[in-house]
Short mmCIF file of C-alpha atoms in Angstrom, two decimals:
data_model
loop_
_atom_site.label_atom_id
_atom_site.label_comp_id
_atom_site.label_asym_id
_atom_site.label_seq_id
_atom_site.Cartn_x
_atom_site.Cartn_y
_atom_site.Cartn_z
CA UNK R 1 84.02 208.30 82.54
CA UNK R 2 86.81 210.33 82.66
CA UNK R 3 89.08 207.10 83.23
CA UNK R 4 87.37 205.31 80.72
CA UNK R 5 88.00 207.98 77.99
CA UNK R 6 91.78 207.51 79.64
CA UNK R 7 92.01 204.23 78.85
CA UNK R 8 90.65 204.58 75.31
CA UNK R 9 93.66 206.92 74.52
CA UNK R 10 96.67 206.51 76.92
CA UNK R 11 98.93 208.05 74.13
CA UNK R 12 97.08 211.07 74.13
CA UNK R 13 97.08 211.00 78.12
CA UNK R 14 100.68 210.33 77.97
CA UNK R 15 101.53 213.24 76.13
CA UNK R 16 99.25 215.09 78.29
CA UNK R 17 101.87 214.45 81.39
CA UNK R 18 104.28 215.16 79.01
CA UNK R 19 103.32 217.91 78.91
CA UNK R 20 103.07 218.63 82.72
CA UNK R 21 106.67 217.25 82.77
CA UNK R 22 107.88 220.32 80.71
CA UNK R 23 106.06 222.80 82.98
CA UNK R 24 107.73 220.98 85.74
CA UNK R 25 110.87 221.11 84.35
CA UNK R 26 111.00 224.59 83.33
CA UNK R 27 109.45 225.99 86.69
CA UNK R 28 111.96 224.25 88.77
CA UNK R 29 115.07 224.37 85.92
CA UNK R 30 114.27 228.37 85.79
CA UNK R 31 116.23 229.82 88.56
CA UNK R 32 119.15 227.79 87.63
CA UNK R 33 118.84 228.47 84.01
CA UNK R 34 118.99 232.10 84.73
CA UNK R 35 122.32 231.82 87.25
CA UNK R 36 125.82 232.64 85.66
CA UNK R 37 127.73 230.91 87.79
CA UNK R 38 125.77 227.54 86.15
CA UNK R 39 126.25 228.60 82.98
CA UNK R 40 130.16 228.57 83.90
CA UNK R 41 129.81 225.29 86.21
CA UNK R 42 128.65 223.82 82.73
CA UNK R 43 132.54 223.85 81.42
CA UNK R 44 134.77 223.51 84.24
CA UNK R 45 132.67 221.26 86.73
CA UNK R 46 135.09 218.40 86.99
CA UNK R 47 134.19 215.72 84.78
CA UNK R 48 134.01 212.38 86.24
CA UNK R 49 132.47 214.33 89.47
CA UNK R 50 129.64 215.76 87.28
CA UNK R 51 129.08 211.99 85.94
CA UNK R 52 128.61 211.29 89.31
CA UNK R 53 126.30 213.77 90.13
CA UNK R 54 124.01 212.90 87.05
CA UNK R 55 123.69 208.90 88.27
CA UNK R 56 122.77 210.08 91.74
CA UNK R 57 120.28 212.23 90.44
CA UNK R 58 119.11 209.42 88.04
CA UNK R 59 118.99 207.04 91.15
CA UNK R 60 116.74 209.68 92.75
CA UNK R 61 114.69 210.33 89.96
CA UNK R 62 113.57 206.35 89.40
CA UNK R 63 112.99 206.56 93.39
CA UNK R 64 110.95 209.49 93.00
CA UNK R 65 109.07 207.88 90.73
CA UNK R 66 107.89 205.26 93.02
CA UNK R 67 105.81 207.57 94.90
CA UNK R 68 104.73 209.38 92.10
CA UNK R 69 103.25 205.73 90.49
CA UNK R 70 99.39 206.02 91.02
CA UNK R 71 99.33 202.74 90.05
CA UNK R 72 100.11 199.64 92.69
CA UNK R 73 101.33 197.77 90.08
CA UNK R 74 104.88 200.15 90.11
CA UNK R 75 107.84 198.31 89.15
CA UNK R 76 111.05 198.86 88.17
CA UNK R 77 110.36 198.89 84.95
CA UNK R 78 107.86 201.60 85.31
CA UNK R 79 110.37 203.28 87.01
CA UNK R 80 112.74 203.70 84.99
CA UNK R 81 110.43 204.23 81.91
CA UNK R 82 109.11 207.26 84.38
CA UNK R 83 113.24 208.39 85.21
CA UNK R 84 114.34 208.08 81.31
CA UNK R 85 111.34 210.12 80.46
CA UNK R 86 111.52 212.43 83.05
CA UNK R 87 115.80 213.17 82.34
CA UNK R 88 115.33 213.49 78.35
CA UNK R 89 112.35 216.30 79.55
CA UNK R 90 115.31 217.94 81.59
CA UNK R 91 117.78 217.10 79.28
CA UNK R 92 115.59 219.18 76.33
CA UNK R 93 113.86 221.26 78.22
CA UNK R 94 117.19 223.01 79.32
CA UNK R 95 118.85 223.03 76.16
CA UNK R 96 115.78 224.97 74.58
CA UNK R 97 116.06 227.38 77.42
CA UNK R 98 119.57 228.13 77.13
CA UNK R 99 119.60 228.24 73.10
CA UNK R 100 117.24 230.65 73.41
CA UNK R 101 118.67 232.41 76.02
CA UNK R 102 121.99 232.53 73.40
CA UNK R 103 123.64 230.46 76.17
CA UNK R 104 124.55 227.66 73.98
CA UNK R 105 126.16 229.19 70.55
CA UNK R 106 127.19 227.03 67.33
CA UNK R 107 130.81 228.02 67.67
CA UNK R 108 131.11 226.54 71.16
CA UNK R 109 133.01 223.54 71.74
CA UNK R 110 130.99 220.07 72.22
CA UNK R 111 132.60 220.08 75.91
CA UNK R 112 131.12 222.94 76.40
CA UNK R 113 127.49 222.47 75.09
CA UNK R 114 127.00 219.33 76.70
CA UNK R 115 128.29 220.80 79.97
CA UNK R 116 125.87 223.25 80.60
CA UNK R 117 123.28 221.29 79.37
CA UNK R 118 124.28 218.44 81.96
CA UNK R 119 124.39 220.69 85.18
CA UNK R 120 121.28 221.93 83.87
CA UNK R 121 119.27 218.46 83.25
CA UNK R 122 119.36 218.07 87.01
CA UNK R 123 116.99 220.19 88.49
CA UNK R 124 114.97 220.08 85.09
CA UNK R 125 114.21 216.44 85.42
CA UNK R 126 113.60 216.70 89.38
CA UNK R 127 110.75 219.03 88.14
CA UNK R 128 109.95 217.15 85.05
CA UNK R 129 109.07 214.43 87.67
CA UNK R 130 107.58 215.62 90.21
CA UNK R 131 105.06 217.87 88.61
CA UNK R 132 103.53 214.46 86.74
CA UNK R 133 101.59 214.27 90.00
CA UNK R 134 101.47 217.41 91.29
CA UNK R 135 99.84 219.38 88.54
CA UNK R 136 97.13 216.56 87.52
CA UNK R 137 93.42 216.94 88.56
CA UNK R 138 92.82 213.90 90.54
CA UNK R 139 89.65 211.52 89.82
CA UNK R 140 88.12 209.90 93.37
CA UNK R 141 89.59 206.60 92.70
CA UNK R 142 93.50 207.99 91.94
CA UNK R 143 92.87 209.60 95.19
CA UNK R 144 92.33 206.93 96.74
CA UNK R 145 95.23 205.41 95.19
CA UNK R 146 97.37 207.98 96.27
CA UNK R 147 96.36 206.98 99.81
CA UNK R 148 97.81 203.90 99.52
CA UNK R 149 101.12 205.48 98.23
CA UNK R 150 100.98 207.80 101.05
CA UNK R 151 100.88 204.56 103.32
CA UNK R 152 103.72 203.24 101.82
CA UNK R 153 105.88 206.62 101.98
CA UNK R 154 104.88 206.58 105.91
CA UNK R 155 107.65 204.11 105.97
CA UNK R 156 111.05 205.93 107.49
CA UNK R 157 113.02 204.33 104.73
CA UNK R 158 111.22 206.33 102.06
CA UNK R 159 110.58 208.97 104.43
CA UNK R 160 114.64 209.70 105.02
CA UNK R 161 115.01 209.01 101.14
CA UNK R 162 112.47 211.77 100.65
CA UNK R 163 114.74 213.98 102.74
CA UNK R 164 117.50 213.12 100.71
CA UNK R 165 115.59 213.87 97.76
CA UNK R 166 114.58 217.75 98.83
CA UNK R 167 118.11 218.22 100.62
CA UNK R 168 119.92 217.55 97.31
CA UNK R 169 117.27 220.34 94.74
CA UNK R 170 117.60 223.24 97.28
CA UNK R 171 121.34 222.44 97.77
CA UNK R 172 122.14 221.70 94.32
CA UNK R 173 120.33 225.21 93.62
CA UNK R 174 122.27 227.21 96.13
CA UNK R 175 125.80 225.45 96.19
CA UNK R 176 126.92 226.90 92.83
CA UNK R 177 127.09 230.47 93.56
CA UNK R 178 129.81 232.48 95.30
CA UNK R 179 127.79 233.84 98.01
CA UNK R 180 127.62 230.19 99.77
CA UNK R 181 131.54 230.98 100.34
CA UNK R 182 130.69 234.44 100.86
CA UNK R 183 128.50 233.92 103.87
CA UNK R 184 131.00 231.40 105.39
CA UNK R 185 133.54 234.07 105.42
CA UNK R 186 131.14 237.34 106.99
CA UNK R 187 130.04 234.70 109.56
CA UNK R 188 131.80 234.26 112.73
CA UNK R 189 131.63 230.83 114.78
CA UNK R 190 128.71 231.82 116.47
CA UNK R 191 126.96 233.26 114.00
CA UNK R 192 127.13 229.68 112.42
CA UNK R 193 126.36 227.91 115.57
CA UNK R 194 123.33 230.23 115.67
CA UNK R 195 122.90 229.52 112.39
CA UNK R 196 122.91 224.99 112.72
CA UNK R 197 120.38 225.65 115.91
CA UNK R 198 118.17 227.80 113.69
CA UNK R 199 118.42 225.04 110.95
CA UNK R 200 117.61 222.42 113.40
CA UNK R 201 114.47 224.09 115.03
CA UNK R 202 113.40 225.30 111.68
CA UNK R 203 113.79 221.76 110.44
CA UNK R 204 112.02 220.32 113.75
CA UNK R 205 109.11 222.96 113.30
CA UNK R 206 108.32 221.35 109.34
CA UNK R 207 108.23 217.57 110.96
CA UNK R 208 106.09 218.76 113.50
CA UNK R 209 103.56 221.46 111.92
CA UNK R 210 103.71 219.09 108.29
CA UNK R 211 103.17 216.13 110.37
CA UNK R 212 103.49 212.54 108.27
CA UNK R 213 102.41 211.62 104.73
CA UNK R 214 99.03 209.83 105.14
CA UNK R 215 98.47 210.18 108.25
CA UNK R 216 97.20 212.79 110.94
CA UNK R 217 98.82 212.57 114.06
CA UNK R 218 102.93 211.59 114.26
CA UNK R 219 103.03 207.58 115.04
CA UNK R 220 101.64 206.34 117.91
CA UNK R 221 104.03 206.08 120.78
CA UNK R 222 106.47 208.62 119.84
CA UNK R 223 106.84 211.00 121.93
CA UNK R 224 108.84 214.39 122.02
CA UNK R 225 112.42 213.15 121.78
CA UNK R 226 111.91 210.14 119.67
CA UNK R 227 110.65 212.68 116.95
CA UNK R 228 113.19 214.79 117.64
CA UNK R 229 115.93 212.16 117.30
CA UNK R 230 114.31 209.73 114.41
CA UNK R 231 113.45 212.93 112.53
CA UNK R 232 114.71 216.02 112.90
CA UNK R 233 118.18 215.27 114.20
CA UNK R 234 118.03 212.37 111.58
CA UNK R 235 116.91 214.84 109.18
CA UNK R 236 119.65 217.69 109.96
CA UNK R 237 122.17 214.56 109.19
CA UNK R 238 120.86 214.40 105.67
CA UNK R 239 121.22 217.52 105.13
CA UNK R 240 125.01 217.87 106.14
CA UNK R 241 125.53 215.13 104.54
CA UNK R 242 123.88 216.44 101.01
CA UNK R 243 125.73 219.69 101.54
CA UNK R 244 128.94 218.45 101.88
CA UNK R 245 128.56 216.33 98.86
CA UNK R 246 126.97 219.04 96.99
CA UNK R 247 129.74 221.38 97.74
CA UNK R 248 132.66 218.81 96.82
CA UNK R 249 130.93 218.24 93.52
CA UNK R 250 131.12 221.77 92.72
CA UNK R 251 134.79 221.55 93.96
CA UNK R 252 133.93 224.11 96.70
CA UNK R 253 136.13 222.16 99.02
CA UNK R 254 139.31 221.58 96.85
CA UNK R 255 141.75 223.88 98.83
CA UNK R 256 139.40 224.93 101.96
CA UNK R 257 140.61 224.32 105.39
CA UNK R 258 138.35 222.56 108.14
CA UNK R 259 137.26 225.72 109.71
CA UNK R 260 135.90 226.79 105.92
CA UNK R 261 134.25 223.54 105.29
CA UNK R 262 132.95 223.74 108.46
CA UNK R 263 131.40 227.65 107.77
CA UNK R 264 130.66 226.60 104.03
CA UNK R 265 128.35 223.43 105.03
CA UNK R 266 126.65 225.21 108.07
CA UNK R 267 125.45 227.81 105.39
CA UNK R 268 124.14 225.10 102.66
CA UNK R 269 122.52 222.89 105.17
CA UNK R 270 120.47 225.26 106.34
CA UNK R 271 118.76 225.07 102.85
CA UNK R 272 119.46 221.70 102.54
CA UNK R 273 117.51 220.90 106.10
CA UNK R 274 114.42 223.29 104.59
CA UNK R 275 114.69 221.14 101.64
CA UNK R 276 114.46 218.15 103.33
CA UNK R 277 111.58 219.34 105.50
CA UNK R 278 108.96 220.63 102.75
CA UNK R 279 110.09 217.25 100.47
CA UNK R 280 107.18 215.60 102.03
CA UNK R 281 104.97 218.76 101.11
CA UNK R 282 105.85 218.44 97.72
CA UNK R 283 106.71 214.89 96.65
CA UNK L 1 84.10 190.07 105.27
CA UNK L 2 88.35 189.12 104.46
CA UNK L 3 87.73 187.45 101.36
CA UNK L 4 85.49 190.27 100.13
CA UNK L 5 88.14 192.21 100.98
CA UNK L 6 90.73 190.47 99.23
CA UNK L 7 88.53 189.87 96.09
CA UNK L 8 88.00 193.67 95.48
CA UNK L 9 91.73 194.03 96.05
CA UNK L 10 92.51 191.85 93.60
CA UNK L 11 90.51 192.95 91.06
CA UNK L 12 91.74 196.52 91.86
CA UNK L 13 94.95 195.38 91.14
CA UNK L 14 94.21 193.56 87.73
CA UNK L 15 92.55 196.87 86.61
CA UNK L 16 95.49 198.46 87.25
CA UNK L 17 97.75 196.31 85.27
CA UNK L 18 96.10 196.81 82.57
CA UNK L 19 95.67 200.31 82.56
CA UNK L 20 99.39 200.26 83.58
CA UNK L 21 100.86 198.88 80.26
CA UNK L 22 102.75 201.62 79.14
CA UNK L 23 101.39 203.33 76.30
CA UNK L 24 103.44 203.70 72.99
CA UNK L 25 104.24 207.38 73.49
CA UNK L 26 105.69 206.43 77.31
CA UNK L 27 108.13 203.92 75.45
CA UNK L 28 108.83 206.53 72.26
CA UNK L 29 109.60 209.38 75.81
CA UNK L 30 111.82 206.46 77.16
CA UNK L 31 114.11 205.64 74.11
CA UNK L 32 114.50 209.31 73.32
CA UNK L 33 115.28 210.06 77.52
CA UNK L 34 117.53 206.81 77.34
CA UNK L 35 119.61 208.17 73.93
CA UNK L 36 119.71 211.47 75.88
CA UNK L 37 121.20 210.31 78.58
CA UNK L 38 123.55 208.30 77.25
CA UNK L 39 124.92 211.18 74.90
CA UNK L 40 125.36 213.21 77.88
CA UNK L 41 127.00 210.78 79.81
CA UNK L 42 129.16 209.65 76.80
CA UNK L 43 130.30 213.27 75.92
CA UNK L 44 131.17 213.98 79.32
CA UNK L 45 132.88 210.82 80.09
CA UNK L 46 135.03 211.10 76.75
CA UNK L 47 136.04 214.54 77.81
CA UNK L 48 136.99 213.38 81.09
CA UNK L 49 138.78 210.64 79.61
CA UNK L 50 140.52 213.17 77.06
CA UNK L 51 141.33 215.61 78.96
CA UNK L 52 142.37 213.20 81.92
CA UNK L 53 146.01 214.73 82.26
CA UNK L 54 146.76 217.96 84.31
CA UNK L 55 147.08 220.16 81.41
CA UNK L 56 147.18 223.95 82.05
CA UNK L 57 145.00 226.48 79.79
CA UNK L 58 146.91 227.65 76.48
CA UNK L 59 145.66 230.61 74.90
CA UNK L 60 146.46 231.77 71.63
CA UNK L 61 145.57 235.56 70.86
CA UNK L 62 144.72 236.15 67.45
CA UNK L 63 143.68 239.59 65.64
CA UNK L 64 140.29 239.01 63.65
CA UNK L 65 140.13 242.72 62.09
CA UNK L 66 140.95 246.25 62.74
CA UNK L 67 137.61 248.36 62.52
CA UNK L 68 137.56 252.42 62.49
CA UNK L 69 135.31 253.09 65.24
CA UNK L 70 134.33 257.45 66.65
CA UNK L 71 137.33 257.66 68.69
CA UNK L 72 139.91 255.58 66.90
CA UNK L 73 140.15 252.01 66.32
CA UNK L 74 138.95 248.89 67.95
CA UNK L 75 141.24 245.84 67.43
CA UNK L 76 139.00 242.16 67.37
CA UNK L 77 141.15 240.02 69.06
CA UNK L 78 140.23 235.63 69.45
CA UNK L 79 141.17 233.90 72.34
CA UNK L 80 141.58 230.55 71.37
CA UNK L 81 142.34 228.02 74.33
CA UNK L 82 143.95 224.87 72.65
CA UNK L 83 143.62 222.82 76.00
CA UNK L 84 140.80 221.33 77.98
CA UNK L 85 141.22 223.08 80.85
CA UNK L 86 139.36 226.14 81.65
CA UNK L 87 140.69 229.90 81.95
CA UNK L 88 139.08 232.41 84.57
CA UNK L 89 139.99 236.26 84.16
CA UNK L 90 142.23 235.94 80.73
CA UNK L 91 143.64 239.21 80.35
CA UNK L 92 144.62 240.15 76.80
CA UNK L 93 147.05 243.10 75.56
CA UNK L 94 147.36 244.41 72.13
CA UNK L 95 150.55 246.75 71.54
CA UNK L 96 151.02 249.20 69.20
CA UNK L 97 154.38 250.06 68.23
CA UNK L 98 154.56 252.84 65.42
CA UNK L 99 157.82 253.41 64.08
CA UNK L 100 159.48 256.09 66.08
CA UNK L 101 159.45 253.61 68.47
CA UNK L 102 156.14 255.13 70.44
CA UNK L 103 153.94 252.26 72.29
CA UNK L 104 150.32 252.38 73.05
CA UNK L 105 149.39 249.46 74.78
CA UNK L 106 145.33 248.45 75.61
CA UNK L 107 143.99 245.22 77.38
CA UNK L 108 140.80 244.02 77.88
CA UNK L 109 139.98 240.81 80.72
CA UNK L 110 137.75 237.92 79.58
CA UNK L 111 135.96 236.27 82.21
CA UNK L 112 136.27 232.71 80.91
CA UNK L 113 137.91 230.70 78.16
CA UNK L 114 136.34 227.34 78.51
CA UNK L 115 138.64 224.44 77.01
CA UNK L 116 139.04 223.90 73.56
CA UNK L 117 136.89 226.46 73.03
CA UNK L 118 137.02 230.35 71.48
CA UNK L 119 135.94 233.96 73.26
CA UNK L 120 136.10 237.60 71.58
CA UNK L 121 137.45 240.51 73.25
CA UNK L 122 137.89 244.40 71.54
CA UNK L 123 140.82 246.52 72.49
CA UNK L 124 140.86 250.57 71.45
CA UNK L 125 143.60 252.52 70.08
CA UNK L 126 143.93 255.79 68.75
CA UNK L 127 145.86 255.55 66.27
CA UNK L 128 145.56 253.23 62.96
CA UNK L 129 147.08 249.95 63.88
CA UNK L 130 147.30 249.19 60.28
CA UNK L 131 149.98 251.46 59.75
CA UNK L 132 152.58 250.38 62.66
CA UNK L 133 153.54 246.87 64.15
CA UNK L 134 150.53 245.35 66.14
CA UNK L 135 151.26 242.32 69.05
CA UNK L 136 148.33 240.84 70.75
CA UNK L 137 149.42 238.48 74.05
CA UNK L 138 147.17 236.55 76.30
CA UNK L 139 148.75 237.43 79.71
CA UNK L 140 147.24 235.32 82.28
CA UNK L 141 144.35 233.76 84.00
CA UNK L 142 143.36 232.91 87.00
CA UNK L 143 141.62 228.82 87.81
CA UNK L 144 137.95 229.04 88.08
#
């Protein structure tokens, strides 16, 4: 019944997960809307860095979207309907939050307006898209549907773009403030090699206690170390990777020596790794 | 048993084709996401195309008025930065010279002048800068 009704008004159902996508997009946007140091990020980010950053995030979005298509019928087209919709959300939801926050003034320059809302769109349109599916009351049969699309994310493909995915939010939420290079400095070597073994095990403990998308036990065969390796290690190299990215699109690594790099992606990827853990959680 | 299977399948998936034609709002969402994001990525990449040479921050200092505050006077001053490039820490100094040849100096520190863009600051004096010869200067900034 309740499909049926569904069916006989999709535009109202649409604007229903419109709706949703707001929510999502202000929950998630929120402690980035309410950080300085983005504000500030919004006008001197470098530009054709922060262009960069946006069609990464777009390419993430439209993959996001995949697994948040209840229907089997997702195609490309779908997602990138989903991925438009779901960065115009962002895009609005953040510029509403910062006018009324008297972030964004009249008297600013068009630079500077667009800037801040840019940096901001990100994380509003990761939550614009993910909360389509997590804050809908499911009928039987989408659950069952969603089984299927759990199946298909039990692929290591989607599962390491998944990691990707949750790397990049928490790191993308963390990188811009000054206490990522503040932490690098108060930490000695081996407080950051204590630090990337904590990472690791934390990361290690999320594969094994979250276990895999659809289905109970890890797959079959795979003992201690191939976990370990295929996952976690696999996982911890995402999230290095994602940090240092992260931190040379905020131009965190313009003028830093090794040993600083070193101490500045240590810190993020410990985020980044928790990110990439609980992706699967969330997604 | 397989071709049961496959039947229900099938018709699974023809239900779901139809339910999946996009509604009209999900294309209205699309175009306006689609115009958004090509705004955005049109503003920024003029900008970056603009301000593609390695132009430092130049800051004009400009008195907007002289208000009588309790302890003396508070001086308006605009910061106006005239290139793309962003300022960190401006400092700005207002000097008051009155006429036998006394100076007063005040300065305030701005924490960013984005490019092409204007801040406010306020410096205090005692005395009426009205009535002597009043010199606002940016004096530096630091990069972001």
């Amino acid at each position: 019944m309740a499909s049926q009704a569904a069916n006989q008004h999709p535009n109202r159902e649409y604007a229903v997960e419109l709706a949703r996508a707001f929510g999502g997009a202000i929950i998630f946007g929120l402690p980035n809307l309410m950080t300085m140091e983005m504000w500030f990020l919004g006008f001197y980010l470098d530009r054709p860095r922060l262009i960069l950053f946006l069609l990464v995030n777009f390419a993430i979005l439209m993959g996001l979207s995949r697994f948040s298509g209840f229907e089997e019928t997702a195609s490309v087209k779908e997602d990138l309907l989903d991925a438009l919709a779901a960065y115009g959300v962002g895009v609005i939801a953040s510029a509403a939050t910062l006018a009324i926050f008297g972030i964004l003034l009249p008297g600013m320059s068009m630079g500077e307006i667009v800037g801040k809302i840019a940096v901001q769109s990100v994380p509003a349109s990761f939550g614009a898209i993910i909360a389509r599916q997590q804050m809908r009351g499911k009928s039987e049969e989408e659950q069952e549907e969603e089984r299927d699309v759990a199946e298909r994310r039990g692929g290591y493909g989607w599962q390491l773009f998944l990691m990707v995915a949750g790397a990049l939010f928490l790191a993308f939420n963390l990188a811009p403030t000054e206490e990522m290079v503040l932490i690098g400095f108060k930490m000695s070597p081996w407080h950051a090699v204590a630090l990337v073994l904590v990472s690791v095990l934390a990361l290690h403990a999320f594969v094994y206690a979250v276990g895999f998308a659809g289905q109970e036990r890890p797959p079959e065969g795979s003992g201690f170390w191939r976990l370990f390796v295929c996952y976690t290690i696999a996982g911890y190299g995402v999230a290095l990777l994602v940090s240092l990215y992260v931190l040379w699109t905020f131009g965190r690594m313009d003028g830093a020596d090794l040993g600083q790099i070193a101490s500045m992606t240590a810190v993020l990827a410990f985020p980044a790794a928790i990110g990439a853990a609980i992706a699967r959680l969330v997604v | 048993m397989a071709e049961t299977g496959n039947s229900k399948k099938s018709g699974k998936r023809s239900s779901d084709r139809q339910r999946s034609r996009p509604p009209l709002l999900e294309w209205v969402a699309a175009a306006v996401g689609l115009t958004l994001t090509l705004a955005v990525l049109g503003a920024l990449g003029w900008e970056g195309l603009e301000s593609a040479g390695d132009d430092p921050p130049a800051i004009d200092a400009e008195i907007r008025r002289i208000v009588p505050v309790r302890p003396g006077y508070v001086v308006e001053v605009e910061l106006r930065n005239r290139s793309s490039a962003t300022a960190a820490a401006v400092q700005v100094e207002g000097e008051l010279t009155a006429a036998d040849g006394a100076v007063a100096t005040s300065t305030a520190t701005v924490d960013y002048v984005p490019g092409d863009s204007t801040r406010s600051a306020g410096l205090f004096f005692a005395d009426d800068p009205r009535l002597h010869r009043l010199e606002v200067r940016a004096l530096g900034y630091a990069e972001p």
